[in-house]
mmCIF file of C-alpha atoms in Angstrom:
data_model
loop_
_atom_site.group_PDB
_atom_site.id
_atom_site.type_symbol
_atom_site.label_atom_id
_atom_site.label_comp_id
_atom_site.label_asym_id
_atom_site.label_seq_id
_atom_site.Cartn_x
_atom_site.Cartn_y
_atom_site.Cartn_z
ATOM 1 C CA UNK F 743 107.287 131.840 91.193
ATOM 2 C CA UNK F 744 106.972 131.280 95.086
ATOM 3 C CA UNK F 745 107.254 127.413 96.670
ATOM 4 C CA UNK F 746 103.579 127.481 97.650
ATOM 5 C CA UNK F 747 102.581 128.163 94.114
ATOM 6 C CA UNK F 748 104.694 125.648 92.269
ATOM 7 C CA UNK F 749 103.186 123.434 95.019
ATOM 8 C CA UNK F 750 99.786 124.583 94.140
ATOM 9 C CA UNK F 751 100.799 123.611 90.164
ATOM 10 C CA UNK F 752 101.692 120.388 90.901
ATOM 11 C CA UNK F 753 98.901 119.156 92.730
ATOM 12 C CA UNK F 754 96.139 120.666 90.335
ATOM 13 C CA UNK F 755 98.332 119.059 87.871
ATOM 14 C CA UNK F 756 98.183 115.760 89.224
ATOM 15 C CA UNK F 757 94.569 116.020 90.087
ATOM 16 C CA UNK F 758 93.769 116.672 86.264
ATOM 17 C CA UNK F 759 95.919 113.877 84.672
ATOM 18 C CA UNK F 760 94.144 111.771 87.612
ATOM 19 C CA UNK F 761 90.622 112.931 86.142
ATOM 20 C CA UNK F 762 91.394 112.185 82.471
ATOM 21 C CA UNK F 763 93.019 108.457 82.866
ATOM 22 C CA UNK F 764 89.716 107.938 84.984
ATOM 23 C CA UNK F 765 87.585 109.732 82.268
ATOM 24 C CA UNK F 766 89.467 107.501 79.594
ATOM 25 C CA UNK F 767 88.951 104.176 81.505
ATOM 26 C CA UNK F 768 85.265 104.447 80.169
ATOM 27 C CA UNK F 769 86.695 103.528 76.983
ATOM 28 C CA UNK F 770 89.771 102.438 77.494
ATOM 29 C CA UNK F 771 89.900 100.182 80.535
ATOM 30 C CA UNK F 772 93.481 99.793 81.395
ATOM 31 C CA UNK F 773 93.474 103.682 81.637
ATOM 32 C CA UNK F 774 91.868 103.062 84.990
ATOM 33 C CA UNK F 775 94.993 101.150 86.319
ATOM 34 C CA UNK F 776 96.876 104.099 85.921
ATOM 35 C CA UNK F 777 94.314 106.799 87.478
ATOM 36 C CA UNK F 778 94.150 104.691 90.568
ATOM 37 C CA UNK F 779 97.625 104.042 90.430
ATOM 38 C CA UNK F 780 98.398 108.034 90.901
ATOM 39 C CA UNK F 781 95.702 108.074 92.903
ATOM 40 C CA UNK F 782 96.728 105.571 95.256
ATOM 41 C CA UNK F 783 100.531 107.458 95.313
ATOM 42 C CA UNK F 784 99.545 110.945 96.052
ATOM 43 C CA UNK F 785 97.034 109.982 98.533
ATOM 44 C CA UNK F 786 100.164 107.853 99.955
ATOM 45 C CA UNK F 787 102.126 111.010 99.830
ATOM 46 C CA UNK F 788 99.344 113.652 101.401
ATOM 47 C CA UNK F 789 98.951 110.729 104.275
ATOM 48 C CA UNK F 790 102.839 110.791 105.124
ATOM 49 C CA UNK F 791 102.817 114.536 104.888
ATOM 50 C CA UNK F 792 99.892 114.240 107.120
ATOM 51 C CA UNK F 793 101.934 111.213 109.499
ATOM 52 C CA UNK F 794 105.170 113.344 109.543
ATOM 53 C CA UNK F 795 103.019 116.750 111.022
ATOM 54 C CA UNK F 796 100.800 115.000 113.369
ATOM 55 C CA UNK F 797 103.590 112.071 114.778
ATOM 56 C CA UNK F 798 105.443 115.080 115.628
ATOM 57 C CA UNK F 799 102.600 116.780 117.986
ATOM 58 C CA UNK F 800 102.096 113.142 119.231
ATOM 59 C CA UNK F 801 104.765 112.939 120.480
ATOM 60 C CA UNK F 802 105.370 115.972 121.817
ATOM 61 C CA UNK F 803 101.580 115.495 123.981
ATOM 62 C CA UNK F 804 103.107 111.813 124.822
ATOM 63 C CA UNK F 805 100.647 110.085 122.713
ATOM 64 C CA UNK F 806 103.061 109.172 120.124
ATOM 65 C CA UNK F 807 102.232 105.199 120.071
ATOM 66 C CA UNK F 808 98.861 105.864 118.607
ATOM 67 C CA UNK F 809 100.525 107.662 115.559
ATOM 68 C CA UNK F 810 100.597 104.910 113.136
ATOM 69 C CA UNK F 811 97.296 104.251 113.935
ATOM 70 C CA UNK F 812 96.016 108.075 112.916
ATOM 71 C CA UNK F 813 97.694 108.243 110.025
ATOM 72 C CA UNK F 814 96.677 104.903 108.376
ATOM 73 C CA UNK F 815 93.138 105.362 109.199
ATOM 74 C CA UNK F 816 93.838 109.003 107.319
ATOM 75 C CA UNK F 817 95.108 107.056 104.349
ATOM 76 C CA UNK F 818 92.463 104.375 104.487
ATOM 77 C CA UNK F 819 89.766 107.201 103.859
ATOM 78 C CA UNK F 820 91.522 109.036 101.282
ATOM 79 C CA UNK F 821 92.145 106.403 99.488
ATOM 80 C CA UNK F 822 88.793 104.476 99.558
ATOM 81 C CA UNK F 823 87.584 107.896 98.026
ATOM 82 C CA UNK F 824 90.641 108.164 95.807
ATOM 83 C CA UNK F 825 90.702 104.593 94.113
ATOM 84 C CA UNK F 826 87.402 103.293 95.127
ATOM 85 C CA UNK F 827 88.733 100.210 96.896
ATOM 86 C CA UNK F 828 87.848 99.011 100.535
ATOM 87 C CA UNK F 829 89.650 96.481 102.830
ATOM 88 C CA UNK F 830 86.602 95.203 104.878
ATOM 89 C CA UNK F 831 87.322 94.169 108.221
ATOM 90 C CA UNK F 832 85.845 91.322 110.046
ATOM 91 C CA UNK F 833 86.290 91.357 113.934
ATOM 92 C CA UNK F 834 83.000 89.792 115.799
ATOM 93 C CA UNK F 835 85.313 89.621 118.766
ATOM 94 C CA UNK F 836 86.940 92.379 118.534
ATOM 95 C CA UNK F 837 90.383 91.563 119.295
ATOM 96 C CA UNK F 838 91.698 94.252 117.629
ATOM 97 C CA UNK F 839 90.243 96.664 120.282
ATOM 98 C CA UNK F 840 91.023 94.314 122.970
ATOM 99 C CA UNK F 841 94.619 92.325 122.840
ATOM 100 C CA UNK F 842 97.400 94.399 123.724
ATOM 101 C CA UNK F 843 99.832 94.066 123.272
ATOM 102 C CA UNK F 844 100.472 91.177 120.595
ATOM 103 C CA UNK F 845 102.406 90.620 117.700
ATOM 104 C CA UNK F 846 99.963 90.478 114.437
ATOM 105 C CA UNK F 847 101.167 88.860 111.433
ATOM 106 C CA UNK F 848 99.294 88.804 107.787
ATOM 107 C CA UNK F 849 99.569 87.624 104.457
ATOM 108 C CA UNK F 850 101.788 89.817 101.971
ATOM 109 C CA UNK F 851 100.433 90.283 98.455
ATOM 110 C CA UNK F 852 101.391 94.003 96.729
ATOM 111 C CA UNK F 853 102.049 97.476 97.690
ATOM 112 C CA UNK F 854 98.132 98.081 98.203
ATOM 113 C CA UNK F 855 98.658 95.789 101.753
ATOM 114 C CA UNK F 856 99.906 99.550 103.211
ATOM 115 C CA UNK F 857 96.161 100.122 102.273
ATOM 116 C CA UNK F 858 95.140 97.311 104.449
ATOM 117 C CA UNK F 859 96.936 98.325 107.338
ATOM 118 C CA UNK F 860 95.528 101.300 106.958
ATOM 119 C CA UNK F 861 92.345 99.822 107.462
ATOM 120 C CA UNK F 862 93.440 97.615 110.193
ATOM 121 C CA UNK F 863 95.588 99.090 112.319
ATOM 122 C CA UNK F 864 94.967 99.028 116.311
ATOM 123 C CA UNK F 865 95.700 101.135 118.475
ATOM 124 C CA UNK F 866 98.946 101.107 120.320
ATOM 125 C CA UNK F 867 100.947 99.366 117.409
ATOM 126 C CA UNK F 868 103.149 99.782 115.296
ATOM 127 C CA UNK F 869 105.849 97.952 112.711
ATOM 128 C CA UNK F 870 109.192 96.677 111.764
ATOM 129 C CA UNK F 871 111.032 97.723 108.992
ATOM 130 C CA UNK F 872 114.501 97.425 106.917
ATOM 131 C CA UNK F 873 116.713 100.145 108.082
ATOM 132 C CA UNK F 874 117.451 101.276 104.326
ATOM 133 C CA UNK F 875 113.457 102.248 104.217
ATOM 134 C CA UNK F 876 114.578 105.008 106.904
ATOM 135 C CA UNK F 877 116.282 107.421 103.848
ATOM 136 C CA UNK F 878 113.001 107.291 102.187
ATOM 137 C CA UNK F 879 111.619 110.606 101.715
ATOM 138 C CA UNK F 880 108.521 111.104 103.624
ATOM 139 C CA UNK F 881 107.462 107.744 104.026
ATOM 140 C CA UNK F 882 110.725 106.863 105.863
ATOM 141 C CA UNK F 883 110.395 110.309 107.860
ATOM 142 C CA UNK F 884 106.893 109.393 109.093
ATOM 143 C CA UNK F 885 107.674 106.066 109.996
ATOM 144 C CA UNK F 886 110.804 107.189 112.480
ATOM 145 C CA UNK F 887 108.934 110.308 113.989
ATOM 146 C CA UNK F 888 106.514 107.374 114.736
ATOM 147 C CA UNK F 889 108.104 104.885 116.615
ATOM 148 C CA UNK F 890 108.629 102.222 113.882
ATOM 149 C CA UNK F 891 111.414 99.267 114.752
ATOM 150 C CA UNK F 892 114.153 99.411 112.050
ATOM 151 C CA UNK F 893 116.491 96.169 111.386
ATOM 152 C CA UNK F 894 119.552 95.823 109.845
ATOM 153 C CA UNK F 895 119.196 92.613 108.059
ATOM 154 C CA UNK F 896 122.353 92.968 106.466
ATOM 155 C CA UNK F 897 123.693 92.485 110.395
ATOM 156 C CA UNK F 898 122.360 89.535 112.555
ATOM 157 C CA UNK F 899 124.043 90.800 115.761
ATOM 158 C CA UNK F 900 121.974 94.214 114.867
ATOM 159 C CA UNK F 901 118.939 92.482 113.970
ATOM 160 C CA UNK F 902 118.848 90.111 117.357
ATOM 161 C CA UNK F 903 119.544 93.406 119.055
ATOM 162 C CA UNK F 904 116.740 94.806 117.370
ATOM 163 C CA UNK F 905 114.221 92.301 118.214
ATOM 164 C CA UNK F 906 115.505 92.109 122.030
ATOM 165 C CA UNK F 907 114.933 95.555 121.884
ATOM 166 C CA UNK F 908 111.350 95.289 120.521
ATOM 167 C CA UNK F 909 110.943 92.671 122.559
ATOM 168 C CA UNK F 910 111.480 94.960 125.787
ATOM 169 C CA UNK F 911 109.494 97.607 124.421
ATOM 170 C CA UNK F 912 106.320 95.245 123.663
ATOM 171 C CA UNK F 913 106.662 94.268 127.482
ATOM 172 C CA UNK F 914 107.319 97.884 128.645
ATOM 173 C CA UNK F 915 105.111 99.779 126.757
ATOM 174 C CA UNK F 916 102.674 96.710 125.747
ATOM 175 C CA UNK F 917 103.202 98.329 122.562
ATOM 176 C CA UNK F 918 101.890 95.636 119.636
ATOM 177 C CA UNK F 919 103.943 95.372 116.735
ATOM 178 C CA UNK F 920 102.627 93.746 112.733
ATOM 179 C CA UNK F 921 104.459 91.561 110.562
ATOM 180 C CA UNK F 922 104.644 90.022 107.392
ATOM 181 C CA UNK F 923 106.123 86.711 108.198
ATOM 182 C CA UNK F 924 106.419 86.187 104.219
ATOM 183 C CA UNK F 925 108.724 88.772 104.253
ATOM 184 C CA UNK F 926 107.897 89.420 100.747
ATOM 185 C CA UNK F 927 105.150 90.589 98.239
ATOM 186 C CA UNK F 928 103.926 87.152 96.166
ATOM 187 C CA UNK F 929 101.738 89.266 93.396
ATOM 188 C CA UNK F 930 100.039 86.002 93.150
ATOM 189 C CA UNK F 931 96.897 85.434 91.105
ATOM 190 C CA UNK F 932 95.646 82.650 93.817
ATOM 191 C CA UNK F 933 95.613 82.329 97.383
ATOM 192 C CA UNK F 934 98.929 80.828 98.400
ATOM 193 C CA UNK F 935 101.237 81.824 100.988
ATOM 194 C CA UNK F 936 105.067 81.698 100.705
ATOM 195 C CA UNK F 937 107.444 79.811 103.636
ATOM 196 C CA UNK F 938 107.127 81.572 107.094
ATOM 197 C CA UNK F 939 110.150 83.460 108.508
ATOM 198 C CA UNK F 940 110.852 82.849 111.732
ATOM 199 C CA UNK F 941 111.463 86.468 113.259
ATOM 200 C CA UNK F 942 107.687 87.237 114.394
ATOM 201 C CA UNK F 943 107.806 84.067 116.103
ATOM 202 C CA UNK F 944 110.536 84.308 118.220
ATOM 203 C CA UNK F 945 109.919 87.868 118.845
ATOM 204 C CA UNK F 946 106.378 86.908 120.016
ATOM 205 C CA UNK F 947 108.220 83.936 122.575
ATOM 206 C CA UNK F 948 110.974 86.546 123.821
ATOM 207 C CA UNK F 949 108.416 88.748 124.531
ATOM 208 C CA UNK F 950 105.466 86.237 126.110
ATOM 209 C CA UNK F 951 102.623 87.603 123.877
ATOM 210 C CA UNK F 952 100.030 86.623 121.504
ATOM 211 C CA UNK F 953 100.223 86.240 117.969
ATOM 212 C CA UNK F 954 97.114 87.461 116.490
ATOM 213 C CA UNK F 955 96.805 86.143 112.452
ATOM 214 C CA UNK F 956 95.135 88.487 109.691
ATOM 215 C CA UNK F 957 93.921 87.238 107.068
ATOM 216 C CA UNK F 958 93.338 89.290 103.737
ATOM 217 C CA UNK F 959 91.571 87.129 100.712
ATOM 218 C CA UNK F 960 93.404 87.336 97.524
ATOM 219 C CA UNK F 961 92.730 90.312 95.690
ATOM 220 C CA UNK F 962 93.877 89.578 92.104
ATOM 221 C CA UNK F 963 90.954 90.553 91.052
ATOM 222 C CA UNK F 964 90.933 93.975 92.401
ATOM 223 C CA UNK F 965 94.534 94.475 91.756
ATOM 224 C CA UNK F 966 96.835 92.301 89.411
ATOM 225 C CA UNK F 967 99.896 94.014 88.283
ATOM 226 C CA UNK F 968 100.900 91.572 85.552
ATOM 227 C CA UNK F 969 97.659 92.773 83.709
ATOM 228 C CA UNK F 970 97.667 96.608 84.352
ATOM 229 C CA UNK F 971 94.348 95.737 86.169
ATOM 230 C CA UNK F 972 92.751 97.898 88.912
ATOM 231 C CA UNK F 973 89.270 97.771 89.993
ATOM 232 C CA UNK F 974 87.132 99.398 92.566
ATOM 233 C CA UNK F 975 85.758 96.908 94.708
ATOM 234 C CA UNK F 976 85.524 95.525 98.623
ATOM 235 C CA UNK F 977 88.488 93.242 100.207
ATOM 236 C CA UNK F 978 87.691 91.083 102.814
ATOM 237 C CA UNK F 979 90.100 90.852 106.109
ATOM 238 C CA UNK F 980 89.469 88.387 109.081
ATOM 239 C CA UNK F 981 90.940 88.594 112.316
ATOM 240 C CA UNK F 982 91.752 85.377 113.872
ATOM 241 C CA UNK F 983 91.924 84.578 117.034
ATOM 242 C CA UNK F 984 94.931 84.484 119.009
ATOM 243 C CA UNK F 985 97.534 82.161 119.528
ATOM 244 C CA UNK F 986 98.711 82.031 122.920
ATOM 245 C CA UNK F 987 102.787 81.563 123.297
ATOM 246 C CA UNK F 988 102.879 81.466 126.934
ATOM 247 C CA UNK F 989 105.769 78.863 128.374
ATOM 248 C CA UNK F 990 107.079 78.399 124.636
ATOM 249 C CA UNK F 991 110.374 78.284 124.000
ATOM 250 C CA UNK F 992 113.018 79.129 120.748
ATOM 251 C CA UNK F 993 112.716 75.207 120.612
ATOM 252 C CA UNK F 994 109.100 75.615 119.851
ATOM 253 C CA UNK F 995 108.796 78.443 117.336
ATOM 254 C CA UNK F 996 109.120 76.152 114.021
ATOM 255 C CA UNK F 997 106.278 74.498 115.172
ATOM 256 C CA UNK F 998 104.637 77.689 115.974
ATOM 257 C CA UNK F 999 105.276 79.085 112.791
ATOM 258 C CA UNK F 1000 104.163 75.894 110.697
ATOM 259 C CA UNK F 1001 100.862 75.762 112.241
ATOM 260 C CA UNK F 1002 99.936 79.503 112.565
ATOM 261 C CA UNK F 1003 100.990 79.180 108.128
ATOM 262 C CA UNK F 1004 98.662 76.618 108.109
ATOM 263 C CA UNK F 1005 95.795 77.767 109.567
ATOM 264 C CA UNK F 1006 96.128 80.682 108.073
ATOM 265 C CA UNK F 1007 96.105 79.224 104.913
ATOM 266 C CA UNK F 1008 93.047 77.883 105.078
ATOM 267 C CA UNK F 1009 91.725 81.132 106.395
ATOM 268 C CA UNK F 1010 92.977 82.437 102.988
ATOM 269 C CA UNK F 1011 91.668 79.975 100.258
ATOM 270 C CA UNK F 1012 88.250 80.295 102.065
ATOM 271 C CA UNK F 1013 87.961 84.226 102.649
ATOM 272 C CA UNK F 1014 88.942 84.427 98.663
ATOM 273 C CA UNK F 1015 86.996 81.798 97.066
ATOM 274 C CA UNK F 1016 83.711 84.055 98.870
ATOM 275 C CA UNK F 1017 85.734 87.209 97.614
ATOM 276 C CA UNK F 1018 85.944 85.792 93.609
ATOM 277 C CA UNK F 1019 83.000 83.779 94.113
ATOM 278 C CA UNK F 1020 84.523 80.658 92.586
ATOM 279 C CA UNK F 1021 85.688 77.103 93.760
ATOM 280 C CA UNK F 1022 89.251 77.211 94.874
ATOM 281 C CA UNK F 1023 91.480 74.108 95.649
ATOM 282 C CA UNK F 1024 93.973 74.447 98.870
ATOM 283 C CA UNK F 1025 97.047 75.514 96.773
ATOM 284 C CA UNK F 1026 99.818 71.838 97.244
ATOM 285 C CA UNK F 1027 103.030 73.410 96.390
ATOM 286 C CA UNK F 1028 102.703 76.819 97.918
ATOM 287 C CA UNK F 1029 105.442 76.245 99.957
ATOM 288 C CA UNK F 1030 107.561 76.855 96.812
ATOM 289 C CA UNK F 1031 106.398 79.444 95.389
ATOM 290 C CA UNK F 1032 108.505 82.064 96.412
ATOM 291 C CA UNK F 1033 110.718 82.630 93.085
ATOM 292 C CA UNK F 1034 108.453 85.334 92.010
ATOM 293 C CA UNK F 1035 108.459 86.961 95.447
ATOM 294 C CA UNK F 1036 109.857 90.569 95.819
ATOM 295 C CA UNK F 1037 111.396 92.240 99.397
ATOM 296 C CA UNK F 1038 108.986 94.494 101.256
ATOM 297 C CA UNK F 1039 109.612 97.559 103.396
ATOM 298 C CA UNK F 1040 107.714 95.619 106.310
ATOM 299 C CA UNK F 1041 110.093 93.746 107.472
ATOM 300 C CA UNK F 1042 109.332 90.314 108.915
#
């Protein structure tokens, strides 16, 4: 049996287990967690195929800083197709099309915020990532044919020579770069927002740019692990305005970072209590709620 017909086998395969969980979910509901769960991986996995081929020619033509931008709008429309779900994005100003470069930071809920970048992305930008994401197969492939900023966390020294290096490259290229300050997924059923990191921050000071906040509601509803539930459904995303960090200095970046969490925070309890369509109260111990928290790729 040749390679391109075992590849041909698995992928009508897939499809067809794909069609009968989402066949089943009329009677079984659950069943539709899984369907959009394979959904949501092979459409991950034809988009990095798709990111690995096309950040190559990139950057071969010189273009390659608008790779990660290609390839997540690629994955945003296979996927909306795929699982039904849609992260809609609200920019009356358009700053996305218009601040370059800047660091953007967002809220970190599950896996499905790849989706959201997807959705997001500008132009011109790209992300930070632990270096052990690198060995990942495909994913990890794209992501260095692309121009993404790995850090050793493991290694300070590494990981301030990291961000001095993005730093330069932001200035140099005015290359934007997205964060999750979180640093890690909260699977939370409400809108709360773990304790800041400070590495966007100071990256955003070295480098004398903006920091643009994203806002995604809280999409438990759409997507709550915990209960093997999956919907369809639209995700609201607002684009803030930016925060100028101009003449700041290291001394200046807790500050930074508490009130960009705050605002943001409001931003969040608002955007989801239209989302769910239910009174929400601003979440008191947030702060703490980290113990449920797991590391993501994205590195903050």
């Amino acid at each position: 049996m040749s390679v391109t017909n075992i590849i041909a086998y698995f992928f009508a395969g897939y499809g067809a287990l794909t069609v009968f969980f989402y066949a089943l979910s009329m009677a079984v509901p659950k069943a539709g967690f899984v369907a959009r769960l394979l959904a949501f991986y092979i459409s991950m996995l034809l988009s990095a195929i798709f990111g690995i081929v096309s950040s190559i020619i990139l950057t071969l033509a010189g273009h390659q800083q608008i790779a990660q931008w290609l390839t997540g709008r690629t994955f945003h429309y296979i996927t909306r197709f795929t699982t039904g779900v849609d992260f809609v994005i609200h920019d009356p100003k358009n700053i996305l099309g218009t601040t370059r470069p800047a660091i953007f930071i967002g809220n970190h809920q599950t896996e499905m915020d790849v989706l959201m970048l997807g959705a997001m992305f500008p132009r011109y930008c790209s992300v930070t990532a632990k270096a052990s994401l690198k060995k990942t197969p495909f994913l990890g492939w794209f992501m260095s044919l692309s121009g993404s900023i790995f850090i050793d966390r493991k290694n300070s020294k590494d990981a301030r020579e990291a961000m001095k290096g993005a730093a330069l490259e932001i200035q140099n290229k005015r290359q934007s770069v997205y964060m999750f300050p979180e640093g890690t997924r909260s699977y939370s059923k409400d809108p709360i927002m773990l304790p800041f990191k400070k590495g966007a921050f100071h990256l955003a000071v070295q480098a004398g740019v903006p920091i643009v906040p994203v806002v995604v509601a809280n999409y438990s509803h759409i997507l709550y692990f915990k209960k093997f539930i999956w919907n369809a459904g639209k995700i609201p995303v607002e684009v803030l305005d930016p925060i100028p960090t101009k003449n700041l200095t290291a001394d200046d970046v807790n500050d930074l970072a508490s009130s960009t969490r705050e605002l943001m925070l409001e931003k969040l309890v608002e955007l989801t209590s239209k989302a769910q369509n239910r009174p929400i109260a601003m979440p008191v111990a947030a702060a703490n709620a980290n113990s449920s928290g797991k590391s993501s790729g994205i590195d903050t």
